[in-house]
Coordinates of N, CA and C and ligand atoms in Angstrom, one line a residue:
M1 N 17.4 3.3 32.0 CA 16.9 2.8 30.7 C 15.4 2.4 30.8
P2 N 14.6 3.0 29.9 CA 13.1 2.7 30.0 C 12.8 1.2 29.7
K3 N 11.8 0.8 30.4 CA 11.4 -0.6 30.2 C 10.2 -0.7 29.2
L4 N 10.2 -1.6 28.3 CA 9.1 -1.7 27.3 C 8.5 -3.0 27.5
T5 N 7.2 -3.0 27.9 CA 6.5 -4.3 28.0 C 5.6 -4.5 26.8
I6 N 5.7 -5.7 26.1 CA 5.1 -5.9 24.9 C 3.9 -6.9 25.1
L7 N 2.7 -6.4 24.8 CA 1.5 -7.3 24.8 C 1.3 -7.8 23.4
P8 N 0.7 -9.0 23.2 CA 0.0 -9.8 24.2 C 1.0 -10.8 24.8
E9 N 2.3 -11.0 24.4 CA 3.2 -12.0 24.9 C 3.5 -11.6 26.4
G10 N 3.7 -10.3 26.6 CA 4.1 -9.9 28.0 C 5.6 -9.9 28.1
K11 N 6.3 -9.9 27.0 CA 7.8 -9.8 27.0 C 8.2 -8.4 27.4
T12 N 9.4 -8.4 28.1 CA 9.9 -7.1 28.5 C 11.3 -6.9 27.9
I13 N 11.5 -5.7 27.3 CA 12.8 -5.3 26.8 C 13.2 -3.9 27.3
F14 N 14.5 -3.6 27.3 CA 14.9 -2.3 27.7 C 15.5 -1.6 26.4
L15 N 15.2 -0.3 26.4 CA 15.7 0.4 25.2 C 16.2 1.8 25.6
S16 N 17.0 2.4 24.8 CA 17.5 3.7 25.2 C 16.5 4.8 24.8
E17 N 16.6 6.0 25.4 CA 15.6 7.0 25.1 C 15.6 7.5 23.7
E18 N 16.7 7.3 23.0 CA 16.9 7.8 21.6 C 16.4 6.8 20.6
T19 N 16.2 5.6 21.0 CA 15.9 4.5 20.0 C 14.3 4.5 19.8
P20 N 13.9 4.5 18.5 CA 12.5 4.3 18.3 C 12.1 2.9 18.6
V21 N 10.8 2.8 19.1 CA 10.3 1.5 19.6 C 10.4 0.4 18.5
M22 N 10.2 0.8 17.2 CA 10.2 -0.2 16.1 C 11.6 -0.8 16.0
E23 N 12.6 0.1 16.1 CA 14.0 -0.4 16.0 C 14.3 -1.3 17.1
A24 N 13.9 -1.0 18.3 CA 14.1 -1.9 19.5 C 13.5 -3.2 19.3
L25 N 12.2 -3.2 18.8 CA 11.5 -4.5 18.6 C 12.2 -5.3 17.5
R26 N 12.7 -4.6 16.5 CA 13.4 -5.4 15.4 C 14.7 -6.0 15.9
D27 N 15.4 -5.2 16.8 CA 16.6 -5.8 17.4 C 16.3 -7.1 18.1
E28 N 15.2 -7.1 18.7 CA 14.7 -8.3 19.5 C 14.1 -9.4 18.6
E29 N 14.1 -9.1 17.3 CA 13.4 -10.0 16.3 C 12.0 -10.2 16.5
I30 N 11.3 -9.1 17.0 CA 9.9 -9.1 17.1 C 9.3 -8.4 15.9
Y31 N 8.4 -9.1 15.2 CA 7.8 -8.6 14.0 C 6.9 -7.4 14.1
I32 N 7.2 -6.3 13.3 CA 6.3 -5.2 13.2 C 6.2 -4.9 11.7
K33 N 5.0 -4.8 11.2 CA 4.8 -4.6 9.8 C 5.3 -3.2 9.4
S34 N 5.9 -3.1 8.3 CA 6.3 -1.8 7.8 C 6.5 -1.9 6.3
S35 N 6.1 -0.9 5.6 CA 6.3 -0.8 4.1 C 7.4 0.2 3.8
C36 N 7.5 1.2 4.6 CA 8.4 2.4 4.3 C 9.7 2.3 5.0
G37 N 9.9 1.3 5.8 CA 11.2 1.1 6.5 C 11.4 2.1 7.7
G38 N 10.4 2.8 8.1 CA 10.6 3.6 9.3 C 10.7 5.1 9.0
V39 N 10.2 5.6 7.9 CA 10.3 7.0 7.6 C 9.0 7.7 7.7
A40 N 8.0 7.1 8.4 CA 6.7 7.7 8.6 C 6.0 8.1 7.3
S41 N 5.8 7.1 6.4 CA 5.0 7.4 5.3 C 4.0 6.3 4.9
C42 N 4.0 5.1 5.7 CA 3.1 4.1 5.3 C 2.0 3.8 6.3
S43 N 2.3 4.2 7.6 CA 1.4 3.9 8.7 C 1.0 2.5 9.0
D44 N 1.9 1.6 8.5 CA 1.7 0.1 8.8 C 2.2 -0.2 10.2
C45 N 3.0 0.6 10.8 CA 3.7 0.2 12.0 C 2.9 0.6 13.2
V46 N 1.6 0.9 13.1 CA 0.8 1.4 14.2 C 0.8 0.4 15.4
I47 N 1.0 0.9 16.6 CA 0.9 0.1 17.8 C 0.0 0.9 18.8
K48 N -0.4 0.2 19.8 CA -1.3 0.9 20.8 C -0.5 1.0 22.1
V49 N -0.5 2.2 22.6 CA 0.2 2.4 23.9 C -0.8 2.2 25.0
V50 N -0.6 1.1 25.7 CA -1.6 0.7 26.8 C -1.4 1.4 28.1
E51 N -0.1 1.5 28.4 CA 0.3 2.2 29.7 C 1.5 3.1 29.4
G52 N 1.6 4.2 30.2 CA 2.8 5.0 30.2 C 2.8 6.0 29.0
A53 N 1.6 6.5 28.6 CA 1.5 7.5 27.5 C 2.2 8.8 27.9
D54 N 2.3 9.1 29.2 CA 3.0 10.3 29.6 C 4.5 10.2 29.4
H55 N 5.0 9.0 29.2 CA 6.5 8.8 29.1 C 6.9 8.7 27.6
C56 N 6.0 9.1 26.7 CA 6.3 9.0 25.3 C 6.6 10.4 24.8
N57 N 7.4 10.4 23.7 CA 7.6 11.7 23.0 C 6.3 12.2 22.3
P58 N 6.2 13.5 22.1 CA 5.0 14.0 21.4 C 5.1 13.6 19.9
P59 N 4.0 13.3 19.3 CA 4.0 12.8 17.9 C 4.6 13.9 17.0
P60 N 5.6 13.6 16.2 CA 6.1 14.6 15.3 C 5.1 14.9 14.1
F61 N 5.4 15.9 13.4 CA 4.5 16.4 12.3 C 4.2 15.2 11.3
E62 N 5.2 14.4 11.0 CA 5.1 13.4 10.0 C 4.0 12.4 10.5
E63 N 4.0 12.1 11.8 CA 3.1 11.2 12.4 C 1.6 11.8 12.4
T64 N 1.5 13.0 12.8 CA 0.1 13.6 12.9 C -0.4 13.8 11.5
R65 N 0.4 13.9 10.5 CA 0.0 14.0 9.1 C -0.7 12.7 8.7
L66 N -0.2 11.5 9.2 CA -0.7 10.2 8.8 C -1.9 9.8 9.7
L67 N -1.7 10.0 11.0 CA -2.7 9.5 12.0 C -3.7 10.5 12.5
G68 N -3.4 11.8 12.3 CA -4.2 12.8 12.8 C -3.8 13.1 14.3
N69 N -4.5 14.0 14.9 CA -4.1 14.4 16.3 C -5.0 13.8 17.3
V70 N -5.2 12.5 17.2 CA -6.2 11.8 18.1 C -5.6 10.8 19.0
F71 N -4.3 10.9 19.3 CA -3.7 9.9 20.2 C -4.4 9.8 21.5
H72 N -4.9 10.9 22.0 CA -5.5 10.9 23.4 C -6.8 10.0 23.3
I73 N -7.4 9.8 22.1 CA -8.6 8.9 22.0 C -8.2 7.5 21.6
T74 N -7.4 7.4 20.6 CA -7.1 6.0 20.0 C -6.0 5.3 20.8
K75 N -5.0 6.1 21.3 CA -3.8 5.6 22.0 C -2.9 4.9 20.9
E76 N -3.1 5.2 19.7 CA -2.3 4.6 18.6 C -1.1 5.5 18.2
R77 N 0.0 4.9 18.1 CA 1.2 5.7 17.6 C 1.9 4.9 16.5
L78 N 2.7 5.6 15.7 CA 3.6 4.9 14.8 C 4.8 4.4 15.6
S79 N 5.1 3.2 15.6 CA 6.2 2.7 16.4 C 7.6 3.2 15.9
C80 N 7.6 3.6 14.6 CA 8.9 4.1 14.0 C 9.2 5.5 14.5
Q81 N 8.2 6.2 15.1 CA 8.3 7.5 15.6 C 8.3 7.6 17.1
L82 N 7.9 6.5 17.7 CA 7.7 6.5 19.1 C 9.0 6.3 19.9
K83 N 9.3 7.2 20.8 CA 10.4 7.1 21.7 C 9.9 7.3 23.1
C84 N 10.5 6.7 24.1 CA 10.0 6.8 25.4 C 11.1 7.2 26.4
H85 N 10.8 7.9 27.4 CA 11.8 8.3 28.5 C 11.4 7.7 29.8
G86 N 10.4 6.8 29.8 CA 10.0 6.1 31.0 C 9.4 4.7 30.6
D87 N 8.9 4.0 31.5 CA 8.4 2.6 31.2 C 7.0 2.8 30.5
I88 N 6.9 2.0 29.5 CA 5.6 2.0 28.8 C 5.2 0.5 28.5
T89 N 3.9 0.3 28.2 CA 3.4 -1.0 27.8 C 2.7 -0.8 26.4
I90 N 3.0 -1.6 25.5 CA 2.4 -1.5 24.2 C 1.7 -2.8 23.7
D91 N 0.8 -2.6 22.8 CA 0.1 -3.8 22.3 C 0.4 -3.9 20.8
I92 N 1.0 -5.0 20.5 CA 1.3 -5.2 19.0 C 0.5 -6.4 18.4
S93 N -0.6 -6.7 19.0 CA -1.4 -7.9 18.6 C -1.8 -7.8 17.1
R94 N -1.9 -6.6 16.5 CA -2.3 -6.5 15.1 C -1.2 -6.9 14.1
H95 N 0.0 -7.0 14.6 CA 1.1 -7.4 13.8 C 1.4 -8.9 13.8
D96 N 0.8 -9.6 12.9 CA 0.9 -11.0 12.8 C 1.7 -11.4 11.5
K97 N 2.9 -11.8 11.7 CA 3.8 -12.1 10.6 C 3.2 -13.2 9.7
A98 N 2.7 -14.3 10.3 CA 2.1 -15.4 9.5 C 1.0 -15.0 8.6
A99 N 0.1 -14.2 9.2 CA -1.1 -13.7 8.5 C -0.7 -12.8 7.3
D100 N 0.3 -11.9 7.6 CA 0.8 -11.0 6.5 C 1.4 -11.7 5.4
E101 N 2.2 -12.8 5.8 CA 2.9 -13.5 4.7 C 1.9 -14.3 3.9
S102 N 0.8 -14.9 4.5 CA -0.2 -15.7 3.8 C -1.0 -14.7 2.8
K103 N -1.3 -13.5 3.3 CA -2.0 -12.5 2.5 C -1.2 -12.2 1.3
L104 N 0.1 -12.0 1.5 CA 1.0 -11.7 0.4 C 1.1 -12.8 -0.6
Q105 N 1.2 -14.0 -0.1 CA 1.2 -15.2 -1.0 C -0.1 -15.4 -1.8
N106 N -1.2 -15.1 -1.2 CA -2.5 -15.2 -1.9 C -2.5 -14.2 -3.0
K107 N -2.1 -13.0 -2.7 CA -2.1 -11.9 -3.7 C -1.2 -12.4 -4.9
T108 N 0.0 -12.9 -4.6 CA 0.9 -13.3 -5.7 C 0.3 -14.4 -6.5
S109 N -0.3 -15.4 -5.8 CA -0.8 -16.6 -6.5 C -1.9 -16.2 -7.4
S110 N -2.8 -15.3 -6.9 CA -3.9 -14.9 -7.8 C -3.4 -14.1 -9.0
F111 N -2.3 -13.4 -8.8 CA -1.8 -12.7 -9.9 C -1.2 -13.7 -11.0
V112 N -0.6 -14.7 -10.5 CA 0.0 -15.7 -11.4 C -1.1 -16.4 -12.2
T113 N -2.2 -16.8 -11.5 CA -3.3 -17.5 -12.2 C -4.0 -16.6 -13.2
K114 N -4.0 -15.3 -13.0 CA -4.7 -14.4 -13.9 C -3.9 -14.1 -15.1
R115 N -2.6 -14.3 -15.1 CA -1.7 -14.0 -16.2 C -2.1 -14.9 -17.4
R116 N -2.1 -14.3 -18.6 CA -2.5 -15.0 -19.8 C -1.3 -15.8 -20.3
T117 N -1.6 -17.0 -20.7 CA -0.5 -17.8 -21.3 C -0.6 -17.7 -22.9
K118 N 0.3 -18.2 -23.6 CA 0.3 -18.2 -25.0 C -1.0 -18.8 -25.6
D119 N -1.4 -19.9 -24.9 CA -2.6 -20.7 -25.4 C -3.8 -19.8 -25.2
D120 N -3.9 -19.0 -24.1 CA -5.0 -18.2 -23.9 C -5.1 -17.1 -25.0
V121 N -4.0 -16.5 -25.3 CA -4.0 -15.5 -26.3 C -4.4 -16.0 -27.7
S122 N -3.9 -17.2 -28.0 CA -4.3 -17.8 -29.3 C -5.8 -18.1 -29.3
K123 N -6.3 -18.6 -28.2 CA -7.7 -18.9 -28.0 C -8.6 -17.6 -28.2
I124 N -8.1 -16.5 -27.6 CA -8.9 -15.3 -27.7 C -8.9 -14.8 -29.2
K125 N -7.7 -14.9 -29.8 CA -7.6 -14.5 -31.3 C -8.6 -15.3 -32.1
E126 N -8.6 -16.6 -31.8 CA -9.6 -17.5 -32.6 C -11.0 -17.1 -32.4
E127 N -11.4 -16.8 -31.1 CA -12.7 -16.4 -30.8 C -13.1 -15.1 -31.5
R128 N -12.1 -14.2 -31.6 CA -12.4 -12.9 -32.2 C -12.6 -13.1 -33.7
Q129 N -11.8 -14.0 -34.3 CA -11.9 -14.3 -35.7 C -13.3 -14.9 -36.0
I130 N -13.7 -15.9 -35.2 CA -15.0 -16.5 -35.4 C -16.1 -15.4 -35.3
E131 N -16.0 -14.6 -34.3 CA -17.0 -13.5 -34.1 C -17.0 -12.6 -35.3
K132 N -15.9 -12.3 -35.9 CA -15.8 -11.4 -37.1 C -16.4 -12.0 -38.3
E133 N -16.2 -13.4 -38.4 CA -16.8 -14.1 -39.6 C -18.3 -14.2 -39.4
N134 N -18.8 -14.3 -38.2 CA -20.3 -14.4 -38.0 C -21.0 -13.1 -37.9
R135 N -20.3 -12.0 -38.0 CA -21.0 -10.7 -38.0 C -21.9 -10.5 -39.2
P136 N -23.1 -10.0 -39.0 CA -24.0 -9.7 -40.1 C -23.4 -8.6 -41.0
E137 N -23.8 -8.7 -42.3 CA -23.3 -7.7 -43.3 C -23.8 -6.3 -42.9
G138 N -23.0 -5.4 -43.3 CA -23.3 -4.0 -43.0 C -23.2 -3.6 -41.6
K139 N -22.8 -4.5 -40.7 CA -22.6 -4.1 -39.3 C -21.2 -3.9 -38.9
E140 N -20.3 -4.0 -39.9 CA -18.9 -3.9 -39.6 C -18.5 -2.5 -39.2
G141 N -17.6 -2.4 -38.3 CA -17.1 -1.1 -37.9 C -16.1 -0.6 -38.9
G142 N -15.7 0.6 -38.7 CA -14.6 1.2 -39.6 C -15.1 1.7 -40.9
K143 N -16.4 1.9 -41.1 CA -17.0 2.4 -42.4 C -16.7 3.9 -42.5
R144 N -16.8 4.6 -41.3 CA -16.7 6.0 -41.4 C -15.2 6.4 -41.4
R145 N -14.9 7.2 -42.3 CA -13.5 7.7 -42.4 C -13.4 9.1 -42.0
P146 N -12.3 9.5 -41.4 CA -12.2 11.0 -41.1 C -12.2 11.8 -42.4
R147 N -12.6 13.0 -42.3 CA -12.7 13.9 -43.4 C -11.2 14.2 -43.9
P148 N -11.0 14.1 -45.2 CA -9.6 14.4 -45.7 C -9.3 15.9 -45.4
F149 N -8.0 16.1 -45.2 CA -7.5 17.4 -45.0 C -7.6 18.2 -46.3
R150 N -8.2 19.3 -46.3 CA -8.4 20.1 -47.6 C -7.3 21.1 -47.8
T151 N -6.7 21.0 -49.0 CA -5.5 21.9 -49.2 C -5.9 23.0 -50.2
D152 N -7.1 22.9 -50.9 CA -7.5 23.8 -51.9 C -7.8 25.2 -51.3
T153 N -8.3 25.3 -50.1 CA -8.6 26.6 -49.5 C -7.4 27.1 -48.7
P154 N -7.0 28.3 -48.9 CA -5.8 28.8 -48.1 C -6.2 29.0 -46.7
P155 N -5.3 28.9 -45.8 CA -5.6 29.1 -44.3 C -6.0 30.6 -44.1
K156 N -6.8 30.8 -43.1 CA -7.3 32.2 -42.8 C -6.1 32.9 -42.2
R157 N -6.0 34.2 -42.6 CA -4.9 35.0 -42.0 C -5.4 35.8 -40.8
R158 N -4.6 35.9 -39.9 CA -5.0 36.8 -38.7 C -4.8 38.2 -39.1
S159 N -5.7 39.1 -38.7 CA -5.5 40.5 -39.0 C -5.1 41.3 -37.8
Ligands
FES1 S1 7.2 2.1 9.3 FE1 6.1 3.2 7.8 S2 5.1 4.7 9.0 FE2 6.3 3.6 10.5

């Protein structure tokens, strides 16, 4: 059974060769960010392979489509697609559950504060009414009308 060493904590777990790394980490209740649930479409689950790159499966097409073919430079892999047949060491320091949750909370709270209440809507209507009343004569919009459809001339026939 391959051994997986997880940095920065230095924790070690064992996983089967058929189990994706993300699944093994989740079984151990280690947080890995994911939006797609492990189907290789979000690229949130990126981890860094620090040691044992030779013991990893080659990146499948879905992974190279997202990350490109630059593993030999970046050492980054999608943990949902990564399987290993030997001991490897990975770095998951970019997956911080607390930071992700606070980001999400900030997004949600800013959305709530931006929502218009009934008072806001009535205030906006009042302001528009005042603006309309204070508009100078002859500057109102809507003076131009579309030309009426003429029915007195027969439509042209195609020859
Ligand atoms: S979990 Fe979405 S790409 Fe891996």
